Every structure is written in C-alpha cells, then in structure tokens.
CSV table of C-alpha atoms (C1' of nucleotides) in Angstrom, one decimal:
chain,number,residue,atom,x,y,z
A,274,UNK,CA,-32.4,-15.3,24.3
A,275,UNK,CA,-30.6,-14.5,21.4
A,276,UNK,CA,-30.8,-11.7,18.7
A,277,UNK,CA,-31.4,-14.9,16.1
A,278,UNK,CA,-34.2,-16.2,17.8
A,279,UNK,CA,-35.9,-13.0,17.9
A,280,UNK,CA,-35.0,-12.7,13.8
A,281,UNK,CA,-36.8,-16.5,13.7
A,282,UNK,CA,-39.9,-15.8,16.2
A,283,UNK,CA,-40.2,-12.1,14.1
A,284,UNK,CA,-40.1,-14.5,10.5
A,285,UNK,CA,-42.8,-16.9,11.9
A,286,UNK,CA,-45.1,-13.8,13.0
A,287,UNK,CA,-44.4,-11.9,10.0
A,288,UNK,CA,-45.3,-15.4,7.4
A,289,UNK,CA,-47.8,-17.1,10.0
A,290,UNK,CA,-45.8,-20.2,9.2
A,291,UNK,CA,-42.9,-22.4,10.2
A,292,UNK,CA,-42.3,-23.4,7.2
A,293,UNK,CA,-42.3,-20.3,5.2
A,294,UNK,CA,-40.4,-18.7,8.3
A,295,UNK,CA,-37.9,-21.5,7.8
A,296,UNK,CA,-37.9,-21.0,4.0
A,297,UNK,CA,-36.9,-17.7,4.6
A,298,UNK,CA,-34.3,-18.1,7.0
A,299,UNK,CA,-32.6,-21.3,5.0
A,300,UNK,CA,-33.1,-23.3,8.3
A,301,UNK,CA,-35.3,-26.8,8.5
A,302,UNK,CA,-38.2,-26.3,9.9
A,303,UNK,CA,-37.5,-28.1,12.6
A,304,UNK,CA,-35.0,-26.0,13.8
A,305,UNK,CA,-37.6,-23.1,14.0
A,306,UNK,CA,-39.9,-25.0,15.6
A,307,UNK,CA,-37.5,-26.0,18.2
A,308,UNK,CA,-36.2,-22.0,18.4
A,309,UNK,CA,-39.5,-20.8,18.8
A,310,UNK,CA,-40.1,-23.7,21.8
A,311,UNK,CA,-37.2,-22.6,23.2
A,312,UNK,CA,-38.1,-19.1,23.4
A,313,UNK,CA,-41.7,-19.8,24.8
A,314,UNK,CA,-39.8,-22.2,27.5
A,315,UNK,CA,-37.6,-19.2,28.1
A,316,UNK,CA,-40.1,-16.6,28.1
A,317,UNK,CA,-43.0,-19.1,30.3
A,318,UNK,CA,-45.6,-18.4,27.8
A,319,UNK,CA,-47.0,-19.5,24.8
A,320,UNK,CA,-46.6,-16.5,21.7
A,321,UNK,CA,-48.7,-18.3,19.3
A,322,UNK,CA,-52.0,-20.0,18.6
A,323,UNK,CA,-51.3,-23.5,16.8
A,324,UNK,CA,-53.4,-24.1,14.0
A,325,UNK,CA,-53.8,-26.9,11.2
A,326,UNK,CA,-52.6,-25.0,9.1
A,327,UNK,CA,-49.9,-22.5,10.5
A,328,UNK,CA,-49.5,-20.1,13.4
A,329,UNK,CA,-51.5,-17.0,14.6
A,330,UNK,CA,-50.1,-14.7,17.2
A,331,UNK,CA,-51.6,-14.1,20.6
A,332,UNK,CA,-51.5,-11.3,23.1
A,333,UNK,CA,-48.0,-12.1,24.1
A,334,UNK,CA,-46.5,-12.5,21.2
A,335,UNK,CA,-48.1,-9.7,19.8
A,336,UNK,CA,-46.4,-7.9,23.0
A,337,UNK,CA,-42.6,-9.4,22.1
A,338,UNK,CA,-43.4,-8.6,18.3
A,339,UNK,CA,-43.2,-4.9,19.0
A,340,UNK,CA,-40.3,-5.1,21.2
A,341,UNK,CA,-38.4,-7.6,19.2
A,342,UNK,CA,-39.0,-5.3,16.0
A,343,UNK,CA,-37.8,-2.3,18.4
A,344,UNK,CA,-34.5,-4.4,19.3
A,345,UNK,CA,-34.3,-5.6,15.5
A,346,UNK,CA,-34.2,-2.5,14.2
A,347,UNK,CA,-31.5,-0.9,16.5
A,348,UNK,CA,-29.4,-3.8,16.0
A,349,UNK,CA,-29.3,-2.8,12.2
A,350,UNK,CA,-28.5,0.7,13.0
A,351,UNK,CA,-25.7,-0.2,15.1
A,352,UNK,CA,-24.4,-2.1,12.7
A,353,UNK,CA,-24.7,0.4,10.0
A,354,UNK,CA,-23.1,3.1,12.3
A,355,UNK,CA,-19.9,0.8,11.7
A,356,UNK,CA,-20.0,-0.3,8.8
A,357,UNK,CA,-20.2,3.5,7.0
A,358,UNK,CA,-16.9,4.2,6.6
A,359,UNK,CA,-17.7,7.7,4.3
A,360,UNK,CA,-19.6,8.9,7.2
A,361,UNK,CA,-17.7,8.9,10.6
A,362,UNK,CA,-18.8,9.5,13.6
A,363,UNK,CA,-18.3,9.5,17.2
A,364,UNK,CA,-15.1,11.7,19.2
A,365,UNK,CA,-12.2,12.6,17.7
A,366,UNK,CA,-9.5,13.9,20.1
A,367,UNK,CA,-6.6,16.1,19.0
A,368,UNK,CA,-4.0,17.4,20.5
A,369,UNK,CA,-2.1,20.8,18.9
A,370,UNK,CA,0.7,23.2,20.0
A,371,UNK,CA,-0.9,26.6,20.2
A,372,UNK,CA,0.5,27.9,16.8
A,373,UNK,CA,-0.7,25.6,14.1
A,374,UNK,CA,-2.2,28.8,11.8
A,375,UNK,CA,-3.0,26.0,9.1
A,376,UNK,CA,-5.6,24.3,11.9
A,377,UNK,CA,-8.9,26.5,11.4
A,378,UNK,CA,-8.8,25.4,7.8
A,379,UNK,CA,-8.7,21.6,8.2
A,380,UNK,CA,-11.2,21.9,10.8
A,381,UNK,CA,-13.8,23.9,9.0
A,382,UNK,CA,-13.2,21.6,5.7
A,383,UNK,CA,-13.8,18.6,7.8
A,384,UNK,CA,-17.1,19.8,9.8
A,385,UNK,CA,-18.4,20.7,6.7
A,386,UNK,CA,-17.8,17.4,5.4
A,387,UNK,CA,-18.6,15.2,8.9
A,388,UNK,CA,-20.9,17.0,10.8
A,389,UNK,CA,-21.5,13.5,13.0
A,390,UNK,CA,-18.0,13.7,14.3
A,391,UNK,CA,-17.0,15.9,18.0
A,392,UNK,CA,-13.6,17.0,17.6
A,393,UNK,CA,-12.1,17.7,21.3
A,394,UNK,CA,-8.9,19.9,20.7
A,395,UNK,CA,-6.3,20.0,23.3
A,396,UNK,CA,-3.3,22.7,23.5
A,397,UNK,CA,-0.3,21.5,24.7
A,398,UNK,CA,3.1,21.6,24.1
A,399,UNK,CA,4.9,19.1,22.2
A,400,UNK,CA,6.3,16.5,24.4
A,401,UNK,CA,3.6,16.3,26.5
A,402,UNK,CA,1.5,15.8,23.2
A,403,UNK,CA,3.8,13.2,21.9
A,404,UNK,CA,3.3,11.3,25.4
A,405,UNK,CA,-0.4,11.5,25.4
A,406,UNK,CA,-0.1,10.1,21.8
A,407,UNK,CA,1.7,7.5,23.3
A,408,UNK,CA,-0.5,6.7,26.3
A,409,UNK,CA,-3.5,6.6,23.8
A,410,UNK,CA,-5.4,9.8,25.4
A,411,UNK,CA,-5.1,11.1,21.9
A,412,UNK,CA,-6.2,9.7,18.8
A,413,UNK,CA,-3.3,11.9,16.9
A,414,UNK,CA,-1.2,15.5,17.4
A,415,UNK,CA,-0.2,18.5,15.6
A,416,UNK,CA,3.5,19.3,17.3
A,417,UNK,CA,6.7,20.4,16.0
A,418,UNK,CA,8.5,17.9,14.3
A,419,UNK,CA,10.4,15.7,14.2
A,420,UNK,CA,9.4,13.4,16.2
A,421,UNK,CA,11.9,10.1,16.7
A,422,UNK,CA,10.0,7.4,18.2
A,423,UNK,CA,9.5,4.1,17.1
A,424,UNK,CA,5.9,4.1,17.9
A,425,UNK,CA,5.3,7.3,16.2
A,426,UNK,CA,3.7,8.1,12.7
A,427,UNK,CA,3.8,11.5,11.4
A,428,UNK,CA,2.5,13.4,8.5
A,429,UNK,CA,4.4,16.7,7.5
A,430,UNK,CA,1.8,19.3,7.4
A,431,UNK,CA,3.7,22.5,6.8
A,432,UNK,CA,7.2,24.4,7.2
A,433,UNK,CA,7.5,27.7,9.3
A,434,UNK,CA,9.9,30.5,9.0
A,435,UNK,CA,10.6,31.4,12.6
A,436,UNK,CA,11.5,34.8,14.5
A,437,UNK,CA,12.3,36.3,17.0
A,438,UNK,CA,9.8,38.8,18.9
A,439,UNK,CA,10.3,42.3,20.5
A,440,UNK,CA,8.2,45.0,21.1
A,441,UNK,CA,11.1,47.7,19.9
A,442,UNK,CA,11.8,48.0,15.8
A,443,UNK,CA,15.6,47.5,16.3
A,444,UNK,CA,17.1,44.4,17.9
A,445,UNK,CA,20.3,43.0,19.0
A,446,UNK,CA,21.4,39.5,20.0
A,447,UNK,CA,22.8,40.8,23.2
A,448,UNK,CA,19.6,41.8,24.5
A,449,UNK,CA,18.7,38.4,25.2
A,450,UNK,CA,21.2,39.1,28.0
A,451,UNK,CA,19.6,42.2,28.8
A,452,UNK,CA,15.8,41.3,28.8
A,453,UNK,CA,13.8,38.3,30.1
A,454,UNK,CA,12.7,35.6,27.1
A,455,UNK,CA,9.2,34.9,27.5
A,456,UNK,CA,8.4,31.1,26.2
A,457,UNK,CA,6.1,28.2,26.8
A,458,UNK,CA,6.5,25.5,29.3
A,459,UNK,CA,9.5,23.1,29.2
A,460,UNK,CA,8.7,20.5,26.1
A,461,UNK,CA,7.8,23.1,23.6
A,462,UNK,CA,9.6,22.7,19.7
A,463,UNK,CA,10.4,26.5,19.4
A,464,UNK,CA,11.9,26.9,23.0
A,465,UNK,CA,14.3,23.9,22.2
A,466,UNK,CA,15.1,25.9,18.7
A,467,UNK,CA,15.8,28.8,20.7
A,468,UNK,CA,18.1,26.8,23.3
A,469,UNK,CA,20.2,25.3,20.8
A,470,UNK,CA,20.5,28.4,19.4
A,471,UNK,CA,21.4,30.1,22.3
A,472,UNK,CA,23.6,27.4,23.4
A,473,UNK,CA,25.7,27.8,20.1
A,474,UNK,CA,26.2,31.1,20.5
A,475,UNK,CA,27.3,31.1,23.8
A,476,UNK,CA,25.1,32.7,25.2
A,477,UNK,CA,23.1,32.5,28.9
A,478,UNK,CA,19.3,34.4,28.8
A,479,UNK,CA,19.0,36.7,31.6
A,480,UNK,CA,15.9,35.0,32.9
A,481,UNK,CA,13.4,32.6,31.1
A,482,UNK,CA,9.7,33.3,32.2
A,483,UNK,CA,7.5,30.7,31.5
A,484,UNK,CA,3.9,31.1,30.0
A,485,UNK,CA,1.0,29.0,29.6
A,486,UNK,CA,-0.8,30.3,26.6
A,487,UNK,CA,0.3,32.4,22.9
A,488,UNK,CA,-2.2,34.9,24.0
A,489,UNK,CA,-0.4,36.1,27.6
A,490,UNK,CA,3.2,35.7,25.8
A,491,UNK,CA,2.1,38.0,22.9
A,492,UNK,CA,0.9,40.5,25.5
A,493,UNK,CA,3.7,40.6,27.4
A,494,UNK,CA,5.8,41.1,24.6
A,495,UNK,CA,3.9,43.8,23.4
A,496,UNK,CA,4.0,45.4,27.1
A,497,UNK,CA,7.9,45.5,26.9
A,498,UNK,CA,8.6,43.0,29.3
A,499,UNK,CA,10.7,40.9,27.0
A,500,UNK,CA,10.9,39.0,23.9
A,501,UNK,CA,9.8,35.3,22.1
A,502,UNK,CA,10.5,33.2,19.5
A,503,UNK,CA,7.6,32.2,17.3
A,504,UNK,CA,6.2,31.0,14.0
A,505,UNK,CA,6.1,34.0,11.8
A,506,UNK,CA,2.8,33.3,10.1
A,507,UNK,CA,0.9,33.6,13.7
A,508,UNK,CA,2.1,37.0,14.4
A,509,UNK,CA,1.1,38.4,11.1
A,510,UNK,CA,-1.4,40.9,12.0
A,511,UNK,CA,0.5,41.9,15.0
A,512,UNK,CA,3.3,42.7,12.9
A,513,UNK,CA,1.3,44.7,10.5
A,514,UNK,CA,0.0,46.9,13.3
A,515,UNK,CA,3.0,47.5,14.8
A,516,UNK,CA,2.5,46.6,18.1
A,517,UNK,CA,5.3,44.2,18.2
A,518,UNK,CA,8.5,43.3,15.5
A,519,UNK,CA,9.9,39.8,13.8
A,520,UNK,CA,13.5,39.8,13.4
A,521,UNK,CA,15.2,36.6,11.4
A,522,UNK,CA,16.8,33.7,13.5
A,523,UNK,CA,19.3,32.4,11.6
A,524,UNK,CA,20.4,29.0,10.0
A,525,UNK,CA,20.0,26.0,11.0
A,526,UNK,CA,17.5,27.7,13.9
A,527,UNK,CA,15.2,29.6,11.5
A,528,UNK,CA,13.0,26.8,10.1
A,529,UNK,CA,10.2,24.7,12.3
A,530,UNK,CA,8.3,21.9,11.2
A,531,UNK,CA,4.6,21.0,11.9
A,532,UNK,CA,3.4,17.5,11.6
A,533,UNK,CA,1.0,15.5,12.6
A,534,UNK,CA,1.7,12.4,14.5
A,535,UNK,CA,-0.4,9.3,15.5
A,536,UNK,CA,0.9,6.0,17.2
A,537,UNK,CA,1.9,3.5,15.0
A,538,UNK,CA,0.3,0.5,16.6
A,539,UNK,CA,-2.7,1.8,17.1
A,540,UNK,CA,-5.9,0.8,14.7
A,541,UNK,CA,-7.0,3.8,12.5
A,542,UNK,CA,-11.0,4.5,13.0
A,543,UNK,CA,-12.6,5.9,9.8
A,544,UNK,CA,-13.5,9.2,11.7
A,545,UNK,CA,-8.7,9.7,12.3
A,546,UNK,CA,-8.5,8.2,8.6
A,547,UNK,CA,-10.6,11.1,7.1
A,548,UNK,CA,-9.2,13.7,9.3
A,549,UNK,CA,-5.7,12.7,8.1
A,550,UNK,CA,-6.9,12.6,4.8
A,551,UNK,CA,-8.4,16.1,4.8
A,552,UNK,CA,-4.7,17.0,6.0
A,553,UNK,CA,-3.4,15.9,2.9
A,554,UNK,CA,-6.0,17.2,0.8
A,555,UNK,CA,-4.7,20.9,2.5
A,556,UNK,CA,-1.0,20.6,2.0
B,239,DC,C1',-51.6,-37.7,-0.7
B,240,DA,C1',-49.9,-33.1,0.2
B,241,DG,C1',-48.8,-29.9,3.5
B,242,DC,C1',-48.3,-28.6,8.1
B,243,DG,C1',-46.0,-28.8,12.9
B,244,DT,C1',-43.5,-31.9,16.4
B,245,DT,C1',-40.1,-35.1,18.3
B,246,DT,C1',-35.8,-37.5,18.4
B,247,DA,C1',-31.1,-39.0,17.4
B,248,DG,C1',-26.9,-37.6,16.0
B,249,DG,C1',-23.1,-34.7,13.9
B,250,DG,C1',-20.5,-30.4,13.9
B,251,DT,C1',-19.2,-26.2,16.1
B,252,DT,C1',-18.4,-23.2,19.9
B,253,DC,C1',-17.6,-22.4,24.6
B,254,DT,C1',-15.6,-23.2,29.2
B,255,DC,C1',-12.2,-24.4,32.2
B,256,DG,C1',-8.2,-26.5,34.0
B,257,DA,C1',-3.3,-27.7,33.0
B,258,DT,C1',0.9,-26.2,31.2
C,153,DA,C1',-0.9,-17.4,25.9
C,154,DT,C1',-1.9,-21.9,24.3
C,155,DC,C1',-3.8,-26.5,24.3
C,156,DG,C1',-7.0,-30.2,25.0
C,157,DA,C1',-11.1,-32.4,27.0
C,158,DG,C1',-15.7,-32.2,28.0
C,159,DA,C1',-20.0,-29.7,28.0
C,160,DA,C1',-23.3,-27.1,25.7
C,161,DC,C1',-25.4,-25.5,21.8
C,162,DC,C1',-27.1,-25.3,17.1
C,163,DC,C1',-28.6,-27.5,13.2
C,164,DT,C1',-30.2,-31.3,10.3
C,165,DA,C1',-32.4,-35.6,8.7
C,166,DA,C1',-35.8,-38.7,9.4
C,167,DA,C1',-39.9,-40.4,11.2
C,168,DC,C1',-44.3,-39.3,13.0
C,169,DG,C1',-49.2,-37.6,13.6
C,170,DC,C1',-52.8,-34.5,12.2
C,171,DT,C1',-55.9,-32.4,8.8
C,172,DG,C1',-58.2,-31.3,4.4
DNA sequence: CAGCGTTTAGGGTTCTCGAT
DNA sequence: ATCGAGAACCCTAAACGCTG
C-alpha cells in the first residue's frame, strides 16, 4: 500500500465517483479503478458499494477513510515541518569554550525568535571542540580562533583583550615562577597564548594546575592559590569588586579571537543557518 | 446516446540484482 | 561505485458492458 493509493481511495470516497476522483487526480479512470482493486485485493475486502451510477462507501471503507485521513494528514505535516525554512526546528548542538561573554545574547535573541528549536550547549575546550566539529557530534562551535583546517568554516564573532589574573593588586612576571598557574585542560586557546608567551620569555611556570571549569579557576585565584590568563570582559565584575586583579599581557599575546566554526562539508539545516545568522546580526 | 465502471494490451519508468 | 539486463510497477488508450 502506498501513500497515493490512499490519496486515490480518499478522492473516490470524498466525490463518490471514479471518474470525478480521476478528474481530480489527472489520472484515467482506469487507473483509479485499477488502484482502488488493488487496494481491496491488498486489504481482502471490498471498501465500496458499486452502483450504476458511482460508488458509496461501506463499513470498511468507512473504517480506512478515517485512518487514511489520519495518515493523510500527518503526511502533510511532515512535509511542512521541512519545507518551513523561517521556522526551524528540531536539536541544535553547540559546542563553546567557557568564556564566550557574547553567548547569552545570541541565545536569548534566537529563543525568542525559534522557540521550536532545543539548543544542547556543550563546554569544552577548543581542540576537543574543533574534533567533535569534525566527527559531526556538533552541528557548529564557539572556540578561540583561528582555526586551520581544511574542513573547517568559521565566522569571527568577537576580539578579546586578554589578562592576566591574581588575587594581589601588584604583579610581577617573575611570579609565574613563584606561584602555580591555574588553566584549563590541555587544548584550550588562552593556555597556548600563555605558553607561547611564556616560552618567549624564557620562562618555565613553577607548576601548571589544571581545572575543569571558569568557575573553580576563578575561585582559586581569588583564594590566593595562583594566577590565570583570561578574557578580560568575563572577569568584569570580579574586577570591580576587588576580589581578584587584570594585569595587561603584552603584544602579540594580548589579543584572542572568538569564532564560530562549522565543518565545511557538511549540509547547513535551516535551524544552524538561522543560528549563524543571528551571529551576524550581533556582531 | 451519454455517462458510468471494468478489462486488457502495451509503453514508459523504476527497482533489483549480479557483474565489473 | 557504476553499469546493464530483466522484472515489476504505473499509467494510458481502447474496447466493452450496463443503465437510464
């Protein structure tokens, strides 16, 4: 059985006439005639009462008339749920680096605009982000760019001014010898900044402890433990209490770039296009 | 004769499957 | 992955019977 016969067997129902039915449907009307055989042969029961002059119903076909409207009718909504390209839907999985401060304003504009959609975030840091890009887990990424792949896309979404973090006022380049640096996990944009950096100087951290999360560095910064490198923009408030100080990296190592990066290959649902879009409409 | 449904033969398209 | 042959399917045109 096939979604068409069920469009011809509803048109014959619906008109009480092969003819009309095949009228309709631009078909002969032998070819509805033979359909709606077909479907009786299939189904082992007769759907309609032959007249002289046209075709009535009975019980069963009554019985597949409801179901085949039922069938119909989800059919077309399917179909419509594809082809509305102003109204995505469905999941939308994105990855981002903890400190993307221009985030909660591209998500709030886009629920607002496409409530249908379920955006599953994912922190992460950037390599592994860039490999799950890869590996298709994720439809696209916020990391810290730039990215040199061939099979990546990106999107610059905004420019960072970064620094570095103690809990004291006053702060010398030598006390990276002195006290631990607390940074994310191995892969992560700013830690490499601060690696080069280090590297260029010549000089070798006294230890490296490695977090998981923005929320546990920032804490143990604040405790005294040791220091970070980090977007100045997410440390604002921190800053303006006093619990912890910025103090400028210089250039080249100052600067970080946030994009947004996709895979090249891959085919761009409405639901990514409009969250790329919104992006834009930000910047 | 007009209007209806049914049957049959045949052409075009699509699908399946094995070979390369 | 591509190609080709055969099978299966879908559709049409034409002829037919039935009824008012």
């Amino acid at each position: 059985m096939e979604f068409n016969d069920l469009r011809i067997f509803q048109a014959v129902a619906t008109h009480g006439s092969v003819s009309k039915a095949a009228l309709e449907l631009n078909y002969v009307q032998s070819n509805v005639t033979a359909r709606i055989k077909l479907l009786e042969k299939e189904l082992r029961t007769p759907l309609f009462y032959r007249h002289k002059r046209g075709m009535i119903l009975n019980p069963e076909g009554k019985r597949l008339l409801d179901h085949s409207r039922e069938i119909l009718s989800k059919m077309e909504e399917m179909t419509h749920l594809f082809e509305d390209k102003t109204y995505p839907s469905g999941v939308l999985e994105i990855g981002i680096v903890e400190t993307v401060n221009a985030l909660p304003d591209i998500l709030s504009s886009y629920y607002r605009k496409y409530p249908n959609v379920e955006l599953s975030l994912k922190t992460g840091v950037t390599d592994d982000l860039v490999q799950q890009v890869l590996d298709m887990k994720l439809d696209g990424a916020f990391v810290t760019g730039p990215i040199r792949h061939p099979l990546i896309e990106q999107l610059e979404v905004i420019q960072e001014k970064l620094v570095l973090v103690t809990k004291g006022e006053s702060f010398r380049i030598e006390e990276i010898t002195e006290k631990p640096l607390l940074l994310y996990n191995k892969g992560c944009g700013y830690r490499e900044r601060l690696e080069s950096w280090m590297k260029a100087e010549g000089i070798i951290p006294k230890q490296i402890m490695e977090f998981g999360t923005f929320g546990t560095i920032m804490g143990s910064v604040a405790a005294g433990i040791g220091m970070t490198i980090i977007p100045e923009s997410s440390i604002t408030d921190l800053i303006v209490k006093g619990t912890v100080y910025g103090h400028s990296v210089p250039e080249p190592y100052h600067e970080i770039t946030t994009i947004f990066i996709w895979r090249k290959d891959s085919y761009i649902s409405s639901t990514l296009q409009c969250f790329m879009d919104e992006i834009v409409s930000l910047l």
